[in-house]
mmCIF file of C-alpha atoms and ligand atoms in Angstrom:
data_model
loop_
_atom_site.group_PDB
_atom_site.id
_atom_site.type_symbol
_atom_site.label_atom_id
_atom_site.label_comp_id
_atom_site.label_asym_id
_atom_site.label_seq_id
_atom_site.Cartn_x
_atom_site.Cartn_y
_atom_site.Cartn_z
ATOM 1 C CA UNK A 1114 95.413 83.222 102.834
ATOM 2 C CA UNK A 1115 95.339 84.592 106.207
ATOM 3 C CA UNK A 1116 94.346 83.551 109.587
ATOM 4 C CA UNK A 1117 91.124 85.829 110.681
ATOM 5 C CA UNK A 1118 92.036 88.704 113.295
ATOM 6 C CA UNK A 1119 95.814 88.432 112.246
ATOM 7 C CA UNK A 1120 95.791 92.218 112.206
ATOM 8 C CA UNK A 1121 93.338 92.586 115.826
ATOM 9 C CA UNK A 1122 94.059 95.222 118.171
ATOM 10 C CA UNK A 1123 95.799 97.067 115.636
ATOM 11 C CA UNK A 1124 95.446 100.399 114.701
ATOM 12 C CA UNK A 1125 96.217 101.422 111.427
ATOM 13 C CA UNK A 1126 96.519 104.726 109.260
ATOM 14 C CA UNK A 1127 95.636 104.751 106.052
ATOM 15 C CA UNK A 1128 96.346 108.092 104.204
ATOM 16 C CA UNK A 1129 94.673 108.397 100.411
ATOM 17 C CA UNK A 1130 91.934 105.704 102.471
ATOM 18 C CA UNK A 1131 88.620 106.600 101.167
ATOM 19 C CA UNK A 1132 89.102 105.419 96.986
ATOM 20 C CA UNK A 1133 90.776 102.997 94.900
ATOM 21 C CA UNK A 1134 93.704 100.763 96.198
ATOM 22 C CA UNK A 1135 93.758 102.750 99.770
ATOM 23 C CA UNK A 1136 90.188 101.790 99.679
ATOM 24 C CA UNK A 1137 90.813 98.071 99.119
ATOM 25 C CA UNK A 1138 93.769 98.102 101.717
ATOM 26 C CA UNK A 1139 91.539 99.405 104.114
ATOM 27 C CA UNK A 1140 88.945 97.161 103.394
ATOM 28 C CA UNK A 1141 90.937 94.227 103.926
ATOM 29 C CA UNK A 1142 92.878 95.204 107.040
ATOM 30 C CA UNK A 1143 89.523 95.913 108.759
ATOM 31 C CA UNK A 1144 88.369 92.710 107.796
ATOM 32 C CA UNK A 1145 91.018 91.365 109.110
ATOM 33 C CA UNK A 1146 90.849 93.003 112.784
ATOM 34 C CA UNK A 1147 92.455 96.370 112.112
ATOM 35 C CA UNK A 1148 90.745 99.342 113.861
ATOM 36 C CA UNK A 1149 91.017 101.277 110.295
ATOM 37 C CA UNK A 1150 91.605 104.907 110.315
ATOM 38 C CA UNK A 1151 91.206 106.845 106.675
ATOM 39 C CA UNK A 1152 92.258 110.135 106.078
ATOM 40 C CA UNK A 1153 91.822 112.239 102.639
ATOM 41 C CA UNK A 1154 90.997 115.756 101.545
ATOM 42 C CA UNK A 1155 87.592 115.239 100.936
ATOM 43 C CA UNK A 1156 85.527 114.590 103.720
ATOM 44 C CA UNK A 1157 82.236 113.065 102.082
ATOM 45 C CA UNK A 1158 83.911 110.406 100.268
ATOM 46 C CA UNK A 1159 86.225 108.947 103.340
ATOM 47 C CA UNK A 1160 82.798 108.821 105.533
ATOM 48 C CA UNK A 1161 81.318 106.950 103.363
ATOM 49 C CA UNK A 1162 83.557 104.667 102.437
ATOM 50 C CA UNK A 1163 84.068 104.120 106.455
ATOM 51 C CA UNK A 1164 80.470 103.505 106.704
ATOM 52 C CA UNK A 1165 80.926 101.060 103.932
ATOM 53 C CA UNK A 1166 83.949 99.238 105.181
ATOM 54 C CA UNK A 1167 82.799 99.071 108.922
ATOM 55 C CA UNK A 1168 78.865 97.792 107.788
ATOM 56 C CA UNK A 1169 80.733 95.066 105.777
ATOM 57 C CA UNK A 1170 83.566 93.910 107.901
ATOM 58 C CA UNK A 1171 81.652 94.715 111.790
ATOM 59 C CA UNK A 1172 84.947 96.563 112.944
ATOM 60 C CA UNK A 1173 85.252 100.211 113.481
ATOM 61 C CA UNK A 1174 86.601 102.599 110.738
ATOM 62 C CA UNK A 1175 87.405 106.531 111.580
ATOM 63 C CA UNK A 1176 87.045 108.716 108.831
ATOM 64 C CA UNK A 1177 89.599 112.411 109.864
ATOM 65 C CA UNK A 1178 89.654 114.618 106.764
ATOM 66 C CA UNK A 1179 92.831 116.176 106.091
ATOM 67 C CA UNK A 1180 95.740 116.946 103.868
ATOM 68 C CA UNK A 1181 99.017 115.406 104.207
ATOM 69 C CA UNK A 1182 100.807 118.588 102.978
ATOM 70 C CA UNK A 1183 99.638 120.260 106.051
ATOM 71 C CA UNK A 1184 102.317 118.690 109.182
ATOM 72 C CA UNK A 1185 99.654 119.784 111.899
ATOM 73 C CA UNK A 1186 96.630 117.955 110.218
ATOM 74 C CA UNK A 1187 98.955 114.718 109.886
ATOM 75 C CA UNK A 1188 99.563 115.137 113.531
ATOM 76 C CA UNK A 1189 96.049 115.903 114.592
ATOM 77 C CA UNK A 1190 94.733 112.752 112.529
ATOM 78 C CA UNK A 1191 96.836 110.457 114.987
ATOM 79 C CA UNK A 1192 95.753 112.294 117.939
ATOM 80 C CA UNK A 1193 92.179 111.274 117.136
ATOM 81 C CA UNK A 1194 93.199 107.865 116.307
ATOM 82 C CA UNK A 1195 94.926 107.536 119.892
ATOM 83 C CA UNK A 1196 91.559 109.102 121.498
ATOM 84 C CA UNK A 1197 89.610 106.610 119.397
ATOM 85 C CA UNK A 1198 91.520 103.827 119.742
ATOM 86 C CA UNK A 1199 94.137 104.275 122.220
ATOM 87 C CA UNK A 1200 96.869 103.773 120.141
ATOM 88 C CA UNK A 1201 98.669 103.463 116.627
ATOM 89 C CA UNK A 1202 100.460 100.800 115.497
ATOM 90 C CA UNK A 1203 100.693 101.009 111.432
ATOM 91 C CA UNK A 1204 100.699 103.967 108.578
ATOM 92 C CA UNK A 1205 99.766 103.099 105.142
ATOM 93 C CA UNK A 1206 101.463 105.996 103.096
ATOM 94 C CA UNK A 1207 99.300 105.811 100.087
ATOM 95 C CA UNK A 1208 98.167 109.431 99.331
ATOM 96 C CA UNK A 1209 99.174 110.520 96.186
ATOM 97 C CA UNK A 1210 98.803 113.121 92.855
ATOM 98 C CA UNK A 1211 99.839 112.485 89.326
ATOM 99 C CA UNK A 1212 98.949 112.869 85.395
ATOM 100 C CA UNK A 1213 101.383 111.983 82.380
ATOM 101 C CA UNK A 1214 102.378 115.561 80.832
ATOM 102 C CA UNK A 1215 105.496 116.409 78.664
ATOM 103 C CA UNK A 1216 107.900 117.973 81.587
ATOM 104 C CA UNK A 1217 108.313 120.737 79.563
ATOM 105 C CA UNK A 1218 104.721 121.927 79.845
ATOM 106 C CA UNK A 1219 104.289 121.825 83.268
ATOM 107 C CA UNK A 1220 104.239 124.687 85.737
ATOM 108 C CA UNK A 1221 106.268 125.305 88.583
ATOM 109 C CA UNK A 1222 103.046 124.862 90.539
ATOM 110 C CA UNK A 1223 102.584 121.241 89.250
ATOM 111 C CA UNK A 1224 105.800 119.926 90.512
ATOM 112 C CA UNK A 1225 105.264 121.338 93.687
ATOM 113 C CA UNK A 1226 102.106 120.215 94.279
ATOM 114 C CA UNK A 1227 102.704 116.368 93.056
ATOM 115 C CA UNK A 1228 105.968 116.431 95.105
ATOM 116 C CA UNK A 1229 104.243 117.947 97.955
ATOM 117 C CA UNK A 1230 101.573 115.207 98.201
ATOM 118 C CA UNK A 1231 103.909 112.289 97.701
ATOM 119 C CA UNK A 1232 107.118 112.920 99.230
ATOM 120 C CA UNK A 1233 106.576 115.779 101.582
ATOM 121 C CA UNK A 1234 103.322 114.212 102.748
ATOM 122 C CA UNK A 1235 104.859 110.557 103.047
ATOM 123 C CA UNK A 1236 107.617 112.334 105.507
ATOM 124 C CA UNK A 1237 105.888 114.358 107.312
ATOM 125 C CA UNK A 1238 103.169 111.664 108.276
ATOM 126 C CA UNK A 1239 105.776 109.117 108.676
ATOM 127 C CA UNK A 1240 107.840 111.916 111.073
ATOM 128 C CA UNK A 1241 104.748 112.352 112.772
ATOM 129 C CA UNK A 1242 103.968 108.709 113.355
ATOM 130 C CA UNK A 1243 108.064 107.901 114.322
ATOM 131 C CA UNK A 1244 107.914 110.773 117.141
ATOM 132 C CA UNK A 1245 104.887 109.004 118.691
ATOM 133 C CA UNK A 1246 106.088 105.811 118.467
ATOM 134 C CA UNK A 1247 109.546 106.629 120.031
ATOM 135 C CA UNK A 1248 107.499 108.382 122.476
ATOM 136 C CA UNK A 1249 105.456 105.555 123.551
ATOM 137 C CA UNK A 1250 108.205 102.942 122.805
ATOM 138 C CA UNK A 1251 105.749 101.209 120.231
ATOM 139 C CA UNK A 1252 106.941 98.799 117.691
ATOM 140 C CA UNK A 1253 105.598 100.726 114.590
ATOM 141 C CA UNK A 1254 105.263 99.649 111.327
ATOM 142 C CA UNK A 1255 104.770 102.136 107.963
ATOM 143 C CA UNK A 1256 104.375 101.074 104.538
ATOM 144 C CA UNK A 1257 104.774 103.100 101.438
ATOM 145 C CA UNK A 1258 103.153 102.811 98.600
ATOM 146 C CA UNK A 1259 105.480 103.894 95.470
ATOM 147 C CA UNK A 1260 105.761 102.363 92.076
ATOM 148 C CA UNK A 1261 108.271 100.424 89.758
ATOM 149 C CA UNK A 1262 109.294 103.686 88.053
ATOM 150 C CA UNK A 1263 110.784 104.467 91.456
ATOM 151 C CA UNK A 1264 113.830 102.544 90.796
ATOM 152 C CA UNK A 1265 113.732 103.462 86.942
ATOM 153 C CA UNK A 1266 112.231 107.202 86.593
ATOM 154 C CA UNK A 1267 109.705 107.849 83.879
ATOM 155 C CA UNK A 1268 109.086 109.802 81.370
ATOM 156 C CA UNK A 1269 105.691 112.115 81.365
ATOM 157 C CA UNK A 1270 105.546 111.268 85.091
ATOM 158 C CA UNK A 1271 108.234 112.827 86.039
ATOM 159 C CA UNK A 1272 107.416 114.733 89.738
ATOM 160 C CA UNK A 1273 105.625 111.735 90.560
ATOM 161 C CA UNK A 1274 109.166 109.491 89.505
ATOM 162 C CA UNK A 1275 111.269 111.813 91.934
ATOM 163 C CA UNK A 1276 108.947 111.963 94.476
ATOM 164 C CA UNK A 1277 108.336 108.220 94.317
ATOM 165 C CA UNK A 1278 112.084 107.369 94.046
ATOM 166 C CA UNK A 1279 112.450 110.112 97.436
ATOM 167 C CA UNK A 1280 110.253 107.789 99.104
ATOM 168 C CA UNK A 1281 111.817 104.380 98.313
ATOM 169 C CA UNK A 1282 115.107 106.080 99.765
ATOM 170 C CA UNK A 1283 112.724 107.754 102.450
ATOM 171 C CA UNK A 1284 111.759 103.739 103.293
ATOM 172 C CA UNK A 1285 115.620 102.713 103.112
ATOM 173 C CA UNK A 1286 116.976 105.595 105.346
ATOM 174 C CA UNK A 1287 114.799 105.369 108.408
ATOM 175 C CA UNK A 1288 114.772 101.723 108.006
ATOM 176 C CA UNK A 1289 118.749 101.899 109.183
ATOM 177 C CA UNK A 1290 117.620 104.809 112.135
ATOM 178 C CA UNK A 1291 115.000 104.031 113.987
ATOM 179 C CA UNK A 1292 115.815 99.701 113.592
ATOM 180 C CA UNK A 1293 116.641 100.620 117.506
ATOM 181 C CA UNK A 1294 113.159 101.444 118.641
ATOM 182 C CA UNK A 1295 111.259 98.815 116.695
ATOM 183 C CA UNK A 1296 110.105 100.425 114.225
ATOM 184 C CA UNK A 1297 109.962 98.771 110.660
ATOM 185 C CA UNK A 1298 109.207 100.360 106.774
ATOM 186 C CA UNK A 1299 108.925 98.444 103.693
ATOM 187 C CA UNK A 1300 107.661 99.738 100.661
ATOM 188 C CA UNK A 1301 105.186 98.051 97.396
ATOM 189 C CA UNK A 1302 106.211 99.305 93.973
ATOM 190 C CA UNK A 1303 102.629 98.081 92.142
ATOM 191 C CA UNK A 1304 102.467 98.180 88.674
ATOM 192 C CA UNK A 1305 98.788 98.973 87.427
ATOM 193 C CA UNK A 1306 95.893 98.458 89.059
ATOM 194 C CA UNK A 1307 92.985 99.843 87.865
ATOM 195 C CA UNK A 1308 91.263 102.362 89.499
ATOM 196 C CA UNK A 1309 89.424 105.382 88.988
ATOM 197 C CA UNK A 1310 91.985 108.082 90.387
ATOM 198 C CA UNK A 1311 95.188 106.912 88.541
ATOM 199 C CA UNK A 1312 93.169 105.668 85.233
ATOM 200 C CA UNK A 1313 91.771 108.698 84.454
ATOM 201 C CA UNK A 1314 94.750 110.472 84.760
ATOM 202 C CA UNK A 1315 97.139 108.281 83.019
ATOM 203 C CA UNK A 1316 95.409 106.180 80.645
ATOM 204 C CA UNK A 1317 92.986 109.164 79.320
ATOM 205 C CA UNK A 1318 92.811 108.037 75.814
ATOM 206 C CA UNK A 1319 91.279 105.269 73.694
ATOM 207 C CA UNK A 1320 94.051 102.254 72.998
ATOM 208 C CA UNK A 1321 96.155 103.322 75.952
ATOM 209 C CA UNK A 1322 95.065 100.092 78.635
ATOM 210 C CA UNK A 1323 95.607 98.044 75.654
ATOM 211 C CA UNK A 1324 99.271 98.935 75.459
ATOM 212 C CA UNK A 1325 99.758 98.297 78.645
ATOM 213 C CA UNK A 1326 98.392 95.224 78.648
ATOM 214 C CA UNK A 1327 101.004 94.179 76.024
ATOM 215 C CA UNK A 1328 103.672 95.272 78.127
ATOM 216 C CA UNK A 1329 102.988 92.593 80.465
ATOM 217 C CA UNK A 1330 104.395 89.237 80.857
ATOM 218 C CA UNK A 1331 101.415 87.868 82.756
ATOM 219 C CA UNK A 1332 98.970 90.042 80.125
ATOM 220 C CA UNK A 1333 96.848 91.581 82.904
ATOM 221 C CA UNK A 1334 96.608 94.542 85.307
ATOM 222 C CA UNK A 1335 96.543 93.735 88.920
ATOM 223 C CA UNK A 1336 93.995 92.457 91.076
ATOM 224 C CA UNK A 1337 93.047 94.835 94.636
ATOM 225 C CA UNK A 1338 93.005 91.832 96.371
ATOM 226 C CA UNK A 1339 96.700 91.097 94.995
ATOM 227 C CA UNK A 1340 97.877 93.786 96.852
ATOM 228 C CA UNK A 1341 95.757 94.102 99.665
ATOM 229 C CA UNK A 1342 97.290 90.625 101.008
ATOM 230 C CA UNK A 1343 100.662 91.739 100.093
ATOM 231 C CA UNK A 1344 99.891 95.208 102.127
ATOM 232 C CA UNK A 1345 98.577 92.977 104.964
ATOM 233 C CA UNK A 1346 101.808 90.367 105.370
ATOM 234 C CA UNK A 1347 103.918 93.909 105.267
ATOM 235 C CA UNK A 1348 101.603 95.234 107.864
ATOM 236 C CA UNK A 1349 101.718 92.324 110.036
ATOM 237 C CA UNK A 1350 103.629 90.706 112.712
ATOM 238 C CA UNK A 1351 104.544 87.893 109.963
ATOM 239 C CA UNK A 1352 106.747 90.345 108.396
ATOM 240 C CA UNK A 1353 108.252 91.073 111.461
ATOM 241 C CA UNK A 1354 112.420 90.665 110.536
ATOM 242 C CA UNK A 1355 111.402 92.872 107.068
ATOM 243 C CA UNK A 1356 112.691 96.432 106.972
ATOM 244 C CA UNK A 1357 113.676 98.608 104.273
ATOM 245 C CA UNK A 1358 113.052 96.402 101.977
ATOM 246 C CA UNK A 1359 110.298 96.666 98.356
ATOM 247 C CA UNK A 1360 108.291 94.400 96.991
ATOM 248 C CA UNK A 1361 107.464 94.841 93.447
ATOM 249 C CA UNK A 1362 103.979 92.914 92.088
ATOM 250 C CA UNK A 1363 103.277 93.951 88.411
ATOM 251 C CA UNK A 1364 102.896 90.771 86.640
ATOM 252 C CA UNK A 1365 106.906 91.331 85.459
ATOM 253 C CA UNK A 1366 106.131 94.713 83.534
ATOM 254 C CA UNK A 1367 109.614 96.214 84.794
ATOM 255 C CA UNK A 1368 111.952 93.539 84.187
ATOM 256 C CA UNK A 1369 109.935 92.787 80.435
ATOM 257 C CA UNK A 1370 110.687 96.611 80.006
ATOM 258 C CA UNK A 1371 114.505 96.157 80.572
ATOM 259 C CA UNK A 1372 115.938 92.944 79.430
ATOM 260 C CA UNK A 1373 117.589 93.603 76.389
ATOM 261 C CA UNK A 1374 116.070 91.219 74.301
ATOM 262 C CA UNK A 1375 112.780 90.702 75.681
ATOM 263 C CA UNK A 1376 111.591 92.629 71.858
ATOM 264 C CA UNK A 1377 111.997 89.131 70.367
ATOM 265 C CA UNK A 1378 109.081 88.347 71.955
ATOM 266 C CA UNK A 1379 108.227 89.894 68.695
ATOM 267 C CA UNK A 1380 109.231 86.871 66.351
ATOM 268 C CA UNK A 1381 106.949 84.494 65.171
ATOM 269 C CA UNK A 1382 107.878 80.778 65.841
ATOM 270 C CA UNK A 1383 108.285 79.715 62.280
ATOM 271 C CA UNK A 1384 111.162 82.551 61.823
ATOM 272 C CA UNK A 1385 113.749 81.099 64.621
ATOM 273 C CA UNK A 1386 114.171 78.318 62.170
ATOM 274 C CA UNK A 1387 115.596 80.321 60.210
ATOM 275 C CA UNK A 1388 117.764 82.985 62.844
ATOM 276 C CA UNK A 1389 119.308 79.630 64.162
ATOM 277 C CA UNK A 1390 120.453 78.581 60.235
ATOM 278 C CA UNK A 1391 121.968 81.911 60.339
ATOM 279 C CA UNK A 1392 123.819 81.776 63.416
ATOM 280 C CA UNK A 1393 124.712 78.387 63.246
ATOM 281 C CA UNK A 1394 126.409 79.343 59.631
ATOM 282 C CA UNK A 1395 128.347 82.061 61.499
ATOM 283 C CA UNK A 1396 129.522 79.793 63.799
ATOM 284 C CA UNK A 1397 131.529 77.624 61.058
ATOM 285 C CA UNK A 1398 133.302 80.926 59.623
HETATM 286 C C1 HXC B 2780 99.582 119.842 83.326
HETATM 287 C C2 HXC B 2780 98.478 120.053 85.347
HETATM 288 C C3 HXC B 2780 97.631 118.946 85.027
HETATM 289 C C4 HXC B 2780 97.836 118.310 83.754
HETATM 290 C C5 HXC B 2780 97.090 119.681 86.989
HETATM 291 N N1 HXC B 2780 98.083 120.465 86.570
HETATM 292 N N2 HXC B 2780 96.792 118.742 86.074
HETATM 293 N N3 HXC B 2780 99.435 120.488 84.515
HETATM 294 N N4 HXC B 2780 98.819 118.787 82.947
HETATM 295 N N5 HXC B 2780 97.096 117.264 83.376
HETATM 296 C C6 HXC B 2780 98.674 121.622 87.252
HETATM 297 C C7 HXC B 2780 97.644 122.738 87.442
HETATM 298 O O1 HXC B 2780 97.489 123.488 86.260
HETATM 299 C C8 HXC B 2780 98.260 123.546 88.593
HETATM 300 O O2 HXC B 2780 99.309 124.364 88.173
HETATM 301 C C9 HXC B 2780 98.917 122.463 89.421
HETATM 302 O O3 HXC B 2780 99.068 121.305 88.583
HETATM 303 C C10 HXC B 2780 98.070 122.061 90.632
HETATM 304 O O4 HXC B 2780 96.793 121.695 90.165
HETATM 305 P P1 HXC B 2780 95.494 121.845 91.074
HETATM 306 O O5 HXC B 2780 94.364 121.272 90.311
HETATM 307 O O6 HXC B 2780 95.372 123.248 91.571
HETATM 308 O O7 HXC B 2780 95.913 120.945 92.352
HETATM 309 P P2 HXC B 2780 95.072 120.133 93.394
HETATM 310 O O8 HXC B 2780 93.638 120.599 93.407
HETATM 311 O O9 HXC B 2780 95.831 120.143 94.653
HETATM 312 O O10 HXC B 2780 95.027 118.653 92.772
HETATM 313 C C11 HXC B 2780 96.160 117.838 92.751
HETATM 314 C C12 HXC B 2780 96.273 116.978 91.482
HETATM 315 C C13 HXC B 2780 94.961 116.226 91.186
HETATM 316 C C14 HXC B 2780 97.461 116.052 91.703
HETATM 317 C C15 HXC B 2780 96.584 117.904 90.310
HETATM 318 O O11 HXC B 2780 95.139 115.440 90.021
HETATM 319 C C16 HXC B 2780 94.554 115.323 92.329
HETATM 320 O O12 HXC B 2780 93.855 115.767 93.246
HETATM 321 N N6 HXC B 2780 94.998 114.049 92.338
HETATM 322 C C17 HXC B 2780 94.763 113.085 93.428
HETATM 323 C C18 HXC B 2780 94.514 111.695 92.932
HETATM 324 C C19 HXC B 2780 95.525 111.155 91.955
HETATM 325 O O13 HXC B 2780 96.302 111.894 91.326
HETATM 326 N N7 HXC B 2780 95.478 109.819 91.777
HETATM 327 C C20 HXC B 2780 96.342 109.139 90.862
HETATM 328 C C21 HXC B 2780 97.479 108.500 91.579
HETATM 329 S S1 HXC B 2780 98.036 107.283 90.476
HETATM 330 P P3 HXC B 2780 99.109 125.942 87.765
HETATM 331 O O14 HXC B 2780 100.498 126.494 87.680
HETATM 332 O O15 HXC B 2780 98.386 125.931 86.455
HETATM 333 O O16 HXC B 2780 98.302 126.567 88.869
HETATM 334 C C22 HXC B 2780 99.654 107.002 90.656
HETATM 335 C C23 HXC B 2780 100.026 105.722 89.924
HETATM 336 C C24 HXC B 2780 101.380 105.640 89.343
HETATM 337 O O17 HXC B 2780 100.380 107.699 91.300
HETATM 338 C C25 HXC B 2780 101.714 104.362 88.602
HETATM 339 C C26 HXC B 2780 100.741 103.804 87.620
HETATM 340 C C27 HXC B 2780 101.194 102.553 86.904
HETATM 341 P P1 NAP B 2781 93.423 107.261 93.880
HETATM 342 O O1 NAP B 2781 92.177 106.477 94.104
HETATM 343 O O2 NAP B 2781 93.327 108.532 93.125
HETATM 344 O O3 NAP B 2781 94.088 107.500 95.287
HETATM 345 C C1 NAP B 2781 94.794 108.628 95.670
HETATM 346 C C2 NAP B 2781 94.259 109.062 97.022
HETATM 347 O O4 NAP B 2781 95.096 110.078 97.561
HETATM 348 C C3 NAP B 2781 92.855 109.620 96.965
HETATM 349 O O5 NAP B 2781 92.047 108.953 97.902
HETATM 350 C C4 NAP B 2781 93.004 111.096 97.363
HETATM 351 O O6 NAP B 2781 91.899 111.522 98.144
HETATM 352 C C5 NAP B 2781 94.282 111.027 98.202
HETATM 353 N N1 NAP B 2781 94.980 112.303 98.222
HETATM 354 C C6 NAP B 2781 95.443 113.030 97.171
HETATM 355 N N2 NAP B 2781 96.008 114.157 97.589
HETATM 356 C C7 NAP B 2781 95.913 114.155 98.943
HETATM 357 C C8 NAP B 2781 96.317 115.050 99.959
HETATM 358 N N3 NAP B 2781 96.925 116.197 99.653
HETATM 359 N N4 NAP B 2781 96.078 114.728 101.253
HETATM 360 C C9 NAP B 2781 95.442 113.568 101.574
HETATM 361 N N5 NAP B 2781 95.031 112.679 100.652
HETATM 362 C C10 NAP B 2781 95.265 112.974 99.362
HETATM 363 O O7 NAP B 2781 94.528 106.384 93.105
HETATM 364 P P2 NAP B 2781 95.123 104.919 93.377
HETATM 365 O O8 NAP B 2781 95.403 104.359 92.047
HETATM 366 O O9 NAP B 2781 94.281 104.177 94.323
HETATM 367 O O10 NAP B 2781 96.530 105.270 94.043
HETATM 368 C C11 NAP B 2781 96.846 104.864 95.369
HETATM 369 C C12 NAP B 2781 98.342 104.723 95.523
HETATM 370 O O11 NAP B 2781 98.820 103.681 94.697
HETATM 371 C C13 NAP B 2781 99.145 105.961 95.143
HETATM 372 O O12 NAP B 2781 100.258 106.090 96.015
HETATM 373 C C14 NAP B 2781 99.639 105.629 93.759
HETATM 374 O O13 NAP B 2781 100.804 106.330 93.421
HETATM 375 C C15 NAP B 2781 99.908 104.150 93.943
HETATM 376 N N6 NAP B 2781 99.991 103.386 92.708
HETATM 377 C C16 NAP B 2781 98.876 103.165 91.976
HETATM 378 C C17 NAP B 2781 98.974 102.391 90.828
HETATM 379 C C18 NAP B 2781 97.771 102.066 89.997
HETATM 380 O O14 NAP B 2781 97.934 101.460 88.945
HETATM 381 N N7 NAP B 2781 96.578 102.402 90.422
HETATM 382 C C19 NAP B 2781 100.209 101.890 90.426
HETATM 383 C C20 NAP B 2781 101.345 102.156 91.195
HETATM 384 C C21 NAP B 2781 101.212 102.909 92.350
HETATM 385 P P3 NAP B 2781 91.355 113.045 98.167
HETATM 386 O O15 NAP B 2781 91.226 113.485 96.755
HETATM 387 O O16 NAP B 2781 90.059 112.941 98.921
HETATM 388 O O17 NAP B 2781 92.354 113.827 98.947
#
């Protein structure tokens, strides 16, 4: 789909790097030229997956451990990016917490601590990563990873919906402010993708994937390398007149959720015979 080294000589952050779809982001914007940079909480798993990356691809990946609730570790990840690489041009926000719960049994603690990942952490990397940029008068680019409940809310997600919905309106707002020193943000609201993190923590239970899978007008989850290309067209100079827009890719799950009659998906053929004699009877009163 893409021209090789459509994303060399750039330098790109990827919080959340070292697993699932930050993982396959990563992989394909270093195969694509990116100097990669991954950052997570756990330091084992993002050198690793660095090593990984770089042995497949040839191009260098940084693993920086750190946590994007803390401001100062955001700050010091791009500091060793610049030494590294010598500058920054994109951030991937795609860090994130969540589990389906009934609101009413979680703890104060477990709002903060979802909302504190996603929205606080999106900001205050994105903050970080705007102040260098307007610095260094660099034409940044950040891209947000949120989901299609962010324009609908949820049930049983519910501090992952606000937070999610902050940062869509995070992506909108500084889209409109900082236009005037080249810097762009777009968002991806993915419906499901498999992977490890988010599966075990929403889909916990025998018969849940095949529910979802129902709910789908395509009747399938997601492929990485779906949204790795659509993460890489955001991320690149192609995109270049997009900002503050979102691009949903979930095989139509949100829109099948909300037309109204989308449930007569539900009737068997051999029974609209029979709704149309009924209609058609009403029609002649
Ligand atoms: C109720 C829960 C809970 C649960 C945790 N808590 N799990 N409450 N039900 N299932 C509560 C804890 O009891 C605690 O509150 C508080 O949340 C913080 O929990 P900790 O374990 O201390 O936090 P921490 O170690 O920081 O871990 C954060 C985490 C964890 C979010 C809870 O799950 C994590 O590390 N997640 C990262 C990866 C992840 O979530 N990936 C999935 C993203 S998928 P108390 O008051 O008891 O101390 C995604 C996809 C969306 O976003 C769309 C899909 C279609
Ligand atoms: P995942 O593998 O669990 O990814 C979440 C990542 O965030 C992990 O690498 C985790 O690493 C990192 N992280 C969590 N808390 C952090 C913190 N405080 N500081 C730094 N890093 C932190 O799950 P995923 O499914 O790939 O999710 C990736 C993104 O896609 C998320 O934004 C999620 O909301 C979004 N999304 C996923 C789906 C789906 O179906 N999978 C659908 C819609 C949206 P550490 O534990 O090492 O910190």
């Amino acid at each position: 789909m893409f021209k090789e080294n459509i994303l060399k000589g750039k330098t790109i952050i990827v919080t959340g790097g070292g697993t699932g779809l930050g993982k396959s982001m990563s992989e394909r914007f270093s195969e694509l030229g990116a100097n990669v940079v991954i950052t997570s909480r756990k330091s084992e798993v993002i050198e690793k997956t660095a090593e990984e990356i770089s042995k497949k691809t040839g191009n260098s990946v940084l693993a920086v451990q750190s946590d994007v609730r803390k401001p100062f570790q955001n700050e010091a990840v791009l500091e060793k990016a610049v030494e590294t690489f010598g500058r920054v041009d994109g951030l991937l926000n795609n860090a994130a917490g969540n589990f389906i719960s009934p609101t009413e049994r979680l703890s104060y603690k477990a709002f903060d601590t979802i909302v504190d990942i996603v929205l606080k952490g999106s900001y205050n990397f994105t903050l970080a990563a705007g102040k260098y940029w307007i610095k260094n008068k660099i034409a940044g680019t950040v891209l947000n990873i949120v989901t299609t409940y962010a324009f609908t809310g949820s049930g049983f997600v519910v501090p992952s919906a606000i937070a999610k919905a902050g940062v869509l309106n995070l992506t909108r707002s500084l889209a409109a402010e900082w236009g005037k020193y080249n810097i762009r943000l777009n968002a991806i609201a993915p419906g499901p993708f498999p992977t490890k993190g988010a599966w075990e923590r929403l889909f916990p239970g025998a018969g849940f994937e095949d529910k979802l899978i129902n709910k789908i007008p395509l009747k399938r989850v997601g492929e990485h390398s779906e949204l790795a290309n659509l993460a890489t067209y955001l991320m690149s100079d192609f995109s270049g007149y997009i900002t503050g827009d979102v691009i949903t890719i979930d095989g139509g799950e949100r829109l099948a959720g909300a037309g109204e009659f989308n449930w007569l998906e539900e009737i068997k053929p051999e029974q609209w015979d029979e709704i149309a004699a009924r209609i058609k009877q009403a029609n002649k009163k």
